[in-house]
């Protein structure tokens, strides 16, 4: 099913409005402008809307500095040879290492709540059941609207090796703890101190490489990542409102601070996890992320060291649709191990979830976290394909007995 001409004009207009802002960085004035634009757009489409404030660091630089700063501080304290200082250093090292393993395996880490905190906004919109009867099913259409800091770690070569890079970094951080424990227990030989020095240099280099792009160039415009996802989520909601499946309640959730660590989505999840637990069998979540270049991809697995499997009935429906003539040349099934999606909280909780993005033939997302992620570089084809596929999945899900 091809998008109608009216639909194409509407989606392109919203895409233009979102990308006219220089960026939509979490907890910035431009984020608030974007939030108001999205509230107005949802309200015009007939949704009941609200803003959900939550606390977050502005960028992941804060988190990286806390973790690496903690590890470097622990090295200094442990090699000081004062017993009390050594014990304090080991405690700091343990805390920093634990936070790193949680954060880079896309679990909630308390480090994201450490200073400095700012207020960001999730945008929520909900349409009632079309015939005003009690809802029997709920679909949550999820897409973050904040934009990423520019980062050298996301050039194409680095992106292809991002999972290995994170695994290496976690390995080096773990090695730090092992060396410090050995030094405290029996002392390190000369080569051990050299190794510890190399570890410290590696950690400093990673902190610089991961954040220097932001300090030099600020945020990306975020046309593909993720204005396209936002437009796809809203357009899918509009489509589902036309000839709506009986008993379907449609909700659009547009989180901020995804680029900090899926924090806005986690705040939404925490506020609603009781409802999701009760309605797990009748709830579906579809996440749209970065649909401005490449081929529409149904994600089947993510993760760094711990693997996260997207194998719910919703993903199975999408896989089946991708094999049919209507979608077999427009979409594919794939994996994504460079960071994760807002949907991670729902997948881990066993909520039926589908994650859609667009990937280049080499498995990368073109231009993400880079200065050239602008509207002129966007190919809207995968965005429209995502809307078509998401609508088809929801309609088939609604027609499937629970």
CSV table of C-alpha atoms in Angstrom, one decimal:
chain,number,residue,atom,x,y,z
A,1,UNK,CA,0.0,0.0,0.0
A,2,UNK,CA,1.5,3.3,-1.1
A,3,UNK,CA,1.1,6.5,1.0
A,4,UNK,CA,-1.5,8.9,-0.3
A,5,UNK,CA,-0.5,12.2,-1.7
A,6,UNK,CA,-2.2,14.0,1.2
A,7,UNK,CA,-0.3,11.8,3.7
A,8,UNK,CA,3.0,12.6,1.9
A,9,UNK,CA,2.4,16.3,2.1
A,10,UNK,CA,1.5,16.1,5.8
A,11,UNK,CA,4.5,14.0,6.8
A,12,UNK,CA,6.9,16.1,4.8
A,13,UNK,CA,5.6,19.3,6.3
A,14,UNK,CA,6.1,18.1,9.8
A,15,UNK,CA,9.6,16.8,8.9
A,16,UNK,CA,10.4,20.3,7.6
A,17,UNK,CA,9.1,22.0,10.8
A,18,UNK,CA,11.0,19.7,13.1
A,19,UNK,CA,14.3,20.2,11.2
A,20,UNK,CA,14.0,24.0,11.0
A,21,UNK,CA,15.2,24.0,14.6
A,22,UNK,CA,19.0,23.9,14.8
A,23,UNK,CA,18.6,20.8,17.1
A,24,UNK,CA,16.3,19.3,19.7
A,25,UNK,CA,18.9,18.5,22.4
A,26,UNK,CA,17.3,17.2,25.6
A,27,UNK,CA,16.5,19.8,28.2
A,28,UNK,CA,17.3,22.7,25.9
A,29,UNK,CA,15.1,25.6,24.8
A,30,UNK,CA,15.0,24.0,21.3
A,31,UNK,CA,13.6,20.8,22.8
A,32,UNK,CA,10.8,22.8,24.4
A,33,UNK,CA,10.0,24.4,21.0
A,34,UNK,CA,9.9,21.0,19.4
A,35,UNK,CA,7.7,19.7,22.2
A,36,UNK,CA,5.2,22.4,21.7
A,37,UNK,CA,5.2,21.8,18.0
A,38,UNK,CA,4.4,18.1,18.6
A,39,UNK,CA,1.7,18.9,21.1
A,40,UNK,CA,0.0,21.2,18.6
A,41,UNK,CA,0.4,18.6,15.9
A,42,UNK,CA,-1.1,15.8,18.0
A,43,UNK,CA,-4.0,18.0,19.2
A,44,UNK,CA,-4.8,19.0,15.6
A,45,UNK,CA,-5.1,15.3,14.8
A,46,UNK,CA,-7.6,14.9,17.6
A,47,UNK,CA,-5.4,13.5,20.4
A,48,UNK,CA,-5.6,14.3,24.0
A,49,UNK,CA,-2.1,15.6,24.8
A,50,UNK,CA,0.2,16.3,27.8
A,51,UNK,CA,3.8,16.9,28.6
A,52,UNK,CA,5.6,14.6,31.0
A,53,UNK,CA,8.6,16.3,32.7
A,54,UNK,CA,11.5,14.2,34.0
A,55,UNK,CA,15.0,14.7,35.2
A,56,UNK,CA,18.1,13.8,33.1
A,57,UNK,CA,21.6,14.9,32.2
A,58,UNK,CA,21.7,17.0,29.0
A,59,UNK,CA,24.0,14.6,27.2
A,60,UNK,CA,25.8,11.2,27.8
A,61,UNK,CA,29.0,13.2,28.3
A,62,UNK,CA,28.0,13.6,32.0
A,63,UNK,CA,27.6,9.9,32.4
A,64,UNK,CA,30.9,9.1,30.6
A,65,UNK,CA,32.7,11.6,32.8
A,66,UNK,CA,31.3,10.2,36.0
A,67,UNK,CA,32.2,6.6,35.1
A,68,UNK,CA,35.7,7.3,33.7
A,69,UNK,CA,36.4,10.0,36.3
A,70,UNK,CA,35.5,7.4,39.0
A,71,UNK,CA,37.9,4.8,37.6
A,72,UNK,CA,40.7,7.3,37.2
A,73,UNK,CA,40.2,8.6,40.8
A,74,UNK,CA,40.2,5.0,42.1
A,75,UNK,CA,43.6,4.4,40.4
A,76,UNK,CA,45.1,7.5,42.0
A,77,UNK,CA,43.7,6.5,45.5
A,78,UNK,CA,44.8,2.8,45.3
A,79,UNK,CA,48.4,3.5,44.2
A,80,UNK,CA,48.8,6.0,47.0
A,81,UNK,CA,49.5,3.0,49.4
A,82,UNK,CA,47.5,4.5,52.3
A,83,UNK,CA,45.2,1.8,53.6
A,84,UNK,CA,42.1,3.9,54.0
A,85,UNK,CA,42.7,5.6,50.7
A,86,UNK,CA,43.1,2.2,49.0
A,87,UNK,CA,39.8,1.0,50.5
A,88,UNK,CA,38.0,4.1,49.4
A,89,UNK,CA,39.5,3.7,45.9
A,90,UNK,CA,38.4,0.1,45.6
A,91,UNK,CA,34.8,1.2,46.6
A,92,UNK,CA,34.8,4.0,44.0
A,93,UNK,CA,36.2,1.6,41.4
A,94,UNK,CA,33.5,-1.0,42.1
A,95,UNK,CA,30.7,1.6,41.9
A,96,UNK,CA,32.0,3.1,38.6
A,97,UNK,CA,32.5,-0.4,37.1
A,98,UNK,CA,29.0,-1.5,38.1
A,99,UNK,CA,27.5,1.6,36.6
A,100,UNK,CA,29.5,1.1,33.4
A,101,UNK,CA,28.3,-2.5,33.0
A,102,UNK,CA,24.7,-1.4,33.6
A,103,UNK,CA,24.7,1.7,31.4
A,104,UNK,CA,26.5,0.1,28.4
A,105,UNK,CA,24.3,-3.0,28.5
A,106,UNK,CA,21.3,-0.7,28.3
A,107,UNK,CA,20.0,-1.2,31.8
A,108,UNK,CA,18.9,1.5,34.2
A,109,UNK,CA,22.0,2.8,36.0
A,110,UNK,CA,21.8,5.2,38.9
A,111,UNK,CA,24.7,7.2,37.3
A,112,UNK,CA,22.1,8.9,35.1
A,113,UNK,CA,20.6,10.4,38.2
A,114,UNK,CA,23.8,11.9,39.5
A,115,UNK,CA,24.5,15.7,39.1
A,116,UNK,CA,24.0,17.7,37.0
A,117,UNK,CA,20.3,17.1,36.3
A,118,UNK,CA,17.9,19.1,34.1
A,119,UNK,CA,14.2,18.9,33.2
A,120,UNK,CA,13.3,17.4,29.9
A,121,UNK,CA,9.9,16.7,28.4
A,122,UNK,CA,8.2,13.6,27.0
A,123,UNK,CA,5.3,14.4,24.6
A,124,UNK,CA,2.2,12.1,25.0
A,125,UNK,CA,-0.9,11.9,22.8
A,126,UNK,CA,-3.8,9.5,23.1
A,127,UNK,CA,-6.9,8.9,21.0
A,128,UNK,CA,-9.9,7.2,22.5
A,129,UNK,CA,-11.4,4.0,21.0
A,130,UNK,CA,-13.3,5.1,17.8
A,131,UNK,CA,-16.7,3.9,18.9
A,132,UNK,CA,-16.3,5.1,22.5
A,133,UNK,CA,-16.5,1.6,23.9
A,134,UNK,CA,-14.0,0.3,26.6
A,135,UNK,CA,-10.7,-0.4,24.9
A,136,UNK,CA,-9.8,-4.1,24.3
A,137,UNK,CA,-6.3,-3.5,22.9
A,138,UNK,CA,-3.7,-0.7,23.1
A,139,UNK,CA,-0.9,0.2,20.7
A,140,UNK,CA,1.9,2.5,21.8
A,141,UNK,CA,3.7,4.2,19.0
A,142,UNK,CA,7.1,5.2,20.3
A,143,UNK,CA,9.7,7.6,18.8
A,144,UNK,CA,12.3,9.8,20.5
A,145,UNK,CA,12.4,13.4,19.3
A,146,UNK,CA,15.6,14.7,20.9
A,147,UNK,CA,18.8,14.9,18.9
A,148,UNK,CA,22.3,13.5,19.6
A,149,UNK,CA,25.5,15.3,20.3
A,150,UNK,CA,28.0,15.1,17.4
A,151,UNK,CA,30.4,12.3,18.1
A,152,UNK,CA,33.5,10.9,16.3
A,153,UNK,CA,32.5,7.5,17.6
A,154,UNK,CA,29.7,7.3,15.0
A,155,UNK,CA,31.6,7.7,11.7
A,156,UNK,CA,30.9,4.7,9.4
A,157,UNK,CA,34.0,2.8,10.4
A,158,UNK,CA,33.6,3.3,14.1
A,159,UNK,CA,29.9,2.5,13.8
A,160,UNK,CA,30.5,-0.9,12.3
A,161,UNK,CA,32.8,-1.8,15.2
A,162,UNK,CA,30.8,0.0,17.9
A,163,UNK,CA,29.7,-3.2,19.7
A,164,UNK,CA,33.3,-4.5,19.8
A,165,UNK,CA,34.5,-1.0,21.0
A,166,UNK,CA,32.1,-1.0,23.9
A,167,UNK,CA,33.0,-4.6,24.8
A,168,UNK,CA,36.7,-3.6,24.7
A,169,UNK,CA,36.0,-0.6,26.9
A,170,UNK,CA,34.1,-2.7,29.4
A,171,UNK,CA,37.0,-5.2,29.4
A,172,UNK,CA,39.5,-2.5,30.1
A,173,UNK,CA,37.4,-1.1,32.9
A,174,UNK,CA,37.2,-4.6,34.4
A,175,UNK,CA,40.9,-5.0,34.0
A,176,UNK,CA,41.3,-1.8,36.0
A,177,UNK,CA,39.4,-3.3,38.9
A,178,UNK,CA,41.5,-6.5,38.7
A,179,UNK,CA,44.8,-4.6,38.7
A,180,UNK,CA,43.7,-2.5,41.7
A,181,UNK,CA,42.6,-5.5,43.7
A,182,UNK,CA,45.9,-7.3,43.0
A,183,UNK,CA,47.9,-4.2,44.0
A,184,UNK,CA,46.0,-3.9,47.2
A,185,UNK,CA,46.4,-7.6,48.0
A,186,UNK,CA,50.0,-8.4,47.0
A,187,UNK,CA,51.4,-5.4,45.1
A,188,UNK,CA,52.0,-5.0,41.4
A,189,UNK,CA,55.2,-5.7,39.7
A,190,UNK,CA,56.8,-2.9,37.6
A,191,UNK,CA,55.1,-4.1,34.4
A,192,UNK,CA,51.8,-4.0,36.2
A,193,UNK,CA,52.2,-0.3,36.9
A,194,UNK,CA,53.0,0.2,33.2
A,195,UNK,CA,49.8,-1.7,32.3
A,196,UNK,CA,47.8,0.4,34.8
A,197,UNK,CA,49.2,3.6,33.2
A,198,UNK,CA,48.2,2.3,29.7
A,199,UNK,CA,44.7,1.6,31.0
A,200,UNK,CA,44.5,5.1,32.4
A,201,UNK,CA,45.6,6.6,29.1
A,202,UNK,CA,43.0,4.5,27.2
A,203,UNK,CA,40.2,5.7,29.5
A,204,UNK,CA,41.2,9.3,29.1
A,205,UNK,CA,41.4,8.8,25.3
A,206,UNK,CA,37.9,7.3,25.3
A,207,UNK,CA,36.4,10.1,27.3
A,208,UNK,CA,38.0,12.7,24.9
A,209,UNK,CA,37.0,10.8,21.7
A,210,UNK,CA,33.5,10.2,22.8
A,211,UNK,CA,32.7,13.9,23.8
A,212,UNK,CA,35.1,16.2,21.8
A,213,UNK,CA,32.6,16.3,18.9
A,214,UNK,CA,29.9,17.7,21.1
A,215,UNK,CA,32.2,20.4,22.7
A,216,UNK,CA,33.4,21.4,19.2
A,217,UNK,CA,30.2,21.1,17.2
A,218,UNK,CA,27.2,20.8,19.6
A,219,UNK,CA,24.2,18.8,18.6
A,220,UNK,CA,23.2,17.3,15.3
A,221,UNK,CA,20.1,18.6,13.5
A,222,UNK,CA,18.6,15.1,13.8
A,223,UNK,CA,16.6,15.0,10.5
A,224,UNK,CA,17.0,11.2,10.1
A,225,UNK,CA,17.7,10.5,13.8
A,226,UNK,CA,14.9,11.0,14.7
A,227,UNK,CA,12.6,13.4,13.1
A,228,UNK,CA,11.7,10.7,10.6
A,229,UNK,CA,10.7,8.3,13.4
A,230,UNK,CA,8.5,11.0,15.0
A,231,UNK,CA,6.7,11.7,11.8
A,232,UNK,CA,6.3,7.9,11.1
A,233,UNK,CA,4.8,7.4,14.6
A,234,UNK,CA,2.3,10.2,14.2
A,235,UNK,CA,1.3,9.2,10.7
A,236,UNK,CA,0.8,5.6,11.7
A,237,UNK,CA,-1.6,6.8,14.5
A,238,UNK,CA,-3.5,8.8,11.9
A,239,UNK,CA,-3.8,5.8,9.6
A,240,UNK,CA,-5.0,3.6,12.4
A,241,UNK,CA,-7.7,6.1,13.2
A,242,UNK,CA,-9.1,5.7,9.7
A,243,UNK,CA,-11.3,2.6,9.7
A,244,UNK,CA,-10.0,1.9,13.2
A,245,UNK,CA,-9.9,-1.7,14.4
A,246,UNK,CA,-12.7,-2.3,17.0
A,247,UNK,CA,-11.6,-1.6,20.5
A,248,UNK,CA,-8.2,-0.2,19.7
A,249,UNK,CA,-6.8,2.6,21.8
A,250,UNK,CA,-3.9,4.4,20.0
A,251,UNK,CA,-1.2,6.2,22.0
A,252,UNK,CA,1.8,8.2,20.7
A,253,UNK,CA,4.7,8.5,23.1
A,254,UNK,CA,7.6,10.8,22.0
A,255,UNK,CA,10.3,10.6,24.6
A,256,UNK,CA,13.3,13.0,25.0
A,257,UNK,CA,16.8,12.1,26.3
A,258,UNK,CA,17.0,8.9,24.3
A,259,UNK,CA,20.4,10.0,23.2
A,260,UNK,CA,21.4,10.2,26.9
A,261,UNK,CA,20.5,6.6,27.6
A,262,UNK,CA,16.8,6.1,26.8
A,263,UNK,CA,16.0,8.1,29.9
A,264,UNK,CA,12.7,9.7,28.8
A,265,UNK,CA,11.3,6.3,27.7
A,266,UNK,CA,12.4,4.8,31.1
A,267,UNK,CA,10.6,7.6,32.9
A,268,UNK,CA,7.5,6.8,30.9
A,269,UNK,CA,7.9,3.1,31.6
A,270,UNK,CA,8.3,3.7,35.3
A,271,UNK,CA,5.2,5.8,35.5
A,272,UNK,CA,3.1,3.2,33.6
A,273,UNK,CA,4.7,-0.2,34.4
A,274,UNK,CA,1.8,-1.1,36.6
A,275,UNK,CA,-0.7,-0.6,33.8
A,276,UNK,CA,1.6,-2.4,31.3
A,277,UNK,CA,1.9,-5.4,33.7
A,278,UNK,CA,-1.9,-5.7,33.9
A,279,UNK,CA,-2.4,-5.2,30.1
A,280,UNK,CA,0.7,-7.0,28.8
A,281,UNK,CA,-1.5,-9.5,26.8
A,282,UNK,CA,-3.5,-6.7,25.1
A,283,UNK,CA,-0.7,-4.1,24.6
A,284,UNK,CA,1.7,-3.7,21.6
A,285,UNK,CA,4.6,-1.3,21.3
A,286,UNK,CA,6.2,-0.2,18.1
A,287,UNK,CA,9.4,1.9,18.1
A,288,UNK,CA,10.4,4.0,15.1
A,289,UNK,CA,14.0,5.2,15.0
A,290,UNK,CA,16.1,6.7,12.2
A,291,UNK,CA,14.2,6.1,9.0
A,292,UNK,CA,15.9,8.6,6.7
A,293,UNK,CA,18.4,6.4,4.7
A,294,UNK,CA,18.8,2.8,3.8
A,295,UNK,CA,16.3,0.0,3.9
A,296,UNK,CA,13.5,-0.5,6.4
A,297,UNK,CA,14.6,-3.1,8.9
A,298,UNK,CA,12.7,-5.2,11.4
A,299,UNK,CA,15.1,-5.6,14.4
A,300,UNK,CA,15.5,-9.0,15.8
A,301,UNK,CA,18.4,-8.5,18.2
A,302,UNK,CA,20.3,-5.7,20.0
A,303,UNK,CA,22.7,-5.6,22.9
A,304,UNK,CA,26.4,-5.2,23.8
A,305,UNK,CA,27.5,-8.1,26.0
A,306,UNK,CA,24.0,-9.1,27.1
A,307,UNK,CA,21.9,-9.8,24.1
A,308,UNK,CA,18.3,-8.5,23.8
A,309,UNK,CA,16.0,-10.5,21.6
A,310,UNK,CA,13.0,-9.0,19.8
A,311,UNK,CA,11.0,-12.2,19.4
A,312,UNK,CA,7.5,-11.3,20.4
A,313,UNK,CA,4.4,-12.1,18.4
A,314,UNK,CA,4.5,-8.5,17.1
A,315,UNK,CA,8.0,-9.0,15.6
A,316,UNK,CA,6.9,-12.4,14.2
A,317,UNK,CA,4.0,-10.8,12.4
A,318,UNK,CA,6.4,-8.2,10.9
A,319,UNK,CA,8.8,-11.0,9.8
A,320,UNK,CA,5.9,-12.7,8.1
A,321,UNK,CA,4.8,-9.5,6.3
A,322,UNK,CA,8.3,-8.8,5.2
A,323,UNK,CA,8.3,-12.2,3.4
A,324,UNK,CA,5.1,-11.3,1.4
A,325,UNK,CA,5.2,-9.6,-2.0
A,326,UNK,CA,3.9,-6.2,-0.6
A,327,UNK,CA,7.0,-5.8,1.6
A,328,UNK,CA,9.7,-8.2,0.5
A,329,UNK,CA,11.5,-5.6,-1.6
A,330,UNK,CA,10.9,-2.8,0.8
A,331,UNK,CA,11.9,-4.2,4.1
A,332,UNK,CA,14.3,-6.7,5.7
A,333,UNK,CA,15.1,-8.3,9.0
A,334,UNK,CA,18.3,-7.3,10.8
A,335,UNK,CA,20.2,-6.6,14.0
A,336,UNK,CA,21.5,-3.4,15.6
A,337,UNK,CA,24.3,-3.4,18.2
A,338,UNK,CA,25.3,0.2,18.2
A,339,UNK,CA,23.5,1.5,21.3
A,340,UNK,CA,19.9,0.6,21.7
A,341,UNK,CA,16.3,1.8,21.3
A,342,UNK,CA,13.7,3.3,23.7
A,343,UNK,CA,11.8,0.0,23.3
A,344,UNK,CA,14.5,-1.8,25.4
A,345,UNK,CA,12.5,-1.3,28.6
A,346,UNK,CA,9.4,-2.9,27.1
A,347,UNK,CA,11.2,-5.8,25.6
A,348,UNK,CA,12.9,-6.7,28.9
A,349,UNK,CA,9.4,-6.6,30.6
A,350,UNK,CA,7.9,-9.0,28.1
A,351,UNK,CA,5.6,-6.5,26.4
A,352,UNK,CA,5.0,-7.4,22.7
A,353,UNK,CA,7.4,-5.0,20.9
A,354,UNK,CA,8.5,-4.2,17.4
A,355,UNK,CA,11.5,-2.0,16.6
A,356,UNK,CA,11.8,-0.5,13.1
A,357,UNK,CA,14.7,1.5,11.7
A,358,UNK,CA,16.5,1.8,8.4
A,359,UNK,CA,20.0,0.3,7.8
A,360,UNK,CA,22.5,0.7,5.0
A,361,UNK,CA,23.8,-2.5,3.3
A,362,UNK,CA,26.8,-2.6,5.7
A,363,UNK,CA,24.4,-2.5,8.7
A,364,UNK,CA,25.1,1.1,9.7
A,365,UNK,CA,22.6,4.0,10.1
A,366,UNK,CA,23.9,6.6,7.7
A,367,UNK,CA,24.9,10.0,9.3
A,368,UNK,CA,23.6,9.4,12.8
A,369,UNK,CA,25.3,11.6,15.4
A,370,UNK,CA,27.1,13.4,12.6
A,371,UNK,CA,26.8,17.0,11.4
A,372,UNK,CA,25.4,16.0,8.0
A,373,UNK,CA,22.2,14.5,9.5
A,374,UNK,CA,20.1,17.2,7.8
A,375,UNK,CA,16.9,17.3,5.9
A,376,UNK,CA,18.6,17.6,2.5
A,377,UNK,CA,20.2,14.2,3.0
A,378,UNK,CA,17.0,12.4,4.0
A,379,UNK,CA,15.4,9.7,1.8
A,380,UNK,CA,11.8,9.6,3.0
A,381,UNK,CA,11.1,6.1,1.4
A,382,UNK,CA,12.0,4.0,4.5
A,383,UNK,CA,9.9,6.4,6.6
A,384,UNK,CA,6.8,5.8,4.5
A,385,UNK,CA,7.6,2.0,4.3
A,386,UNK,CA,7.7,2.0,8.1
A,387,UNK,CA,4.3,3.6,8.3
A,388,UNK,CA,2.8,1.0,5.9
A,389,UNK,CA,4.4,-1.9,7.7
A,390,UNK,CA,3.5,-0.7,11.2
A,391,UNK,CA,-0.1,-0.2,10.2
A,392,UNK,CA,-0.3,-3.6,8.6
A,393,UNK,CA,1.2,-5.3,11.7
A,394,UNK,CA,-1.3,-3.6,14.0
A,395,UNK,CA,-4.2,-4.5,11.9
A,396,UNK,CA,-3.1,-8.1,11.7
A,397,UNK,CA,-2.4,-8.1,15.4
A,398,UNK,CA,-5.9,-6.8,16.1
A,399,UNK,CA,-7.4,-9.5,13.9
A,400,UNK,CA,-5.5,-12.2,15.8
A,401,UNK,CA,-7.3,-13.8,18.7
A,402,UNK,CA,-5.6,-13.2,22.0
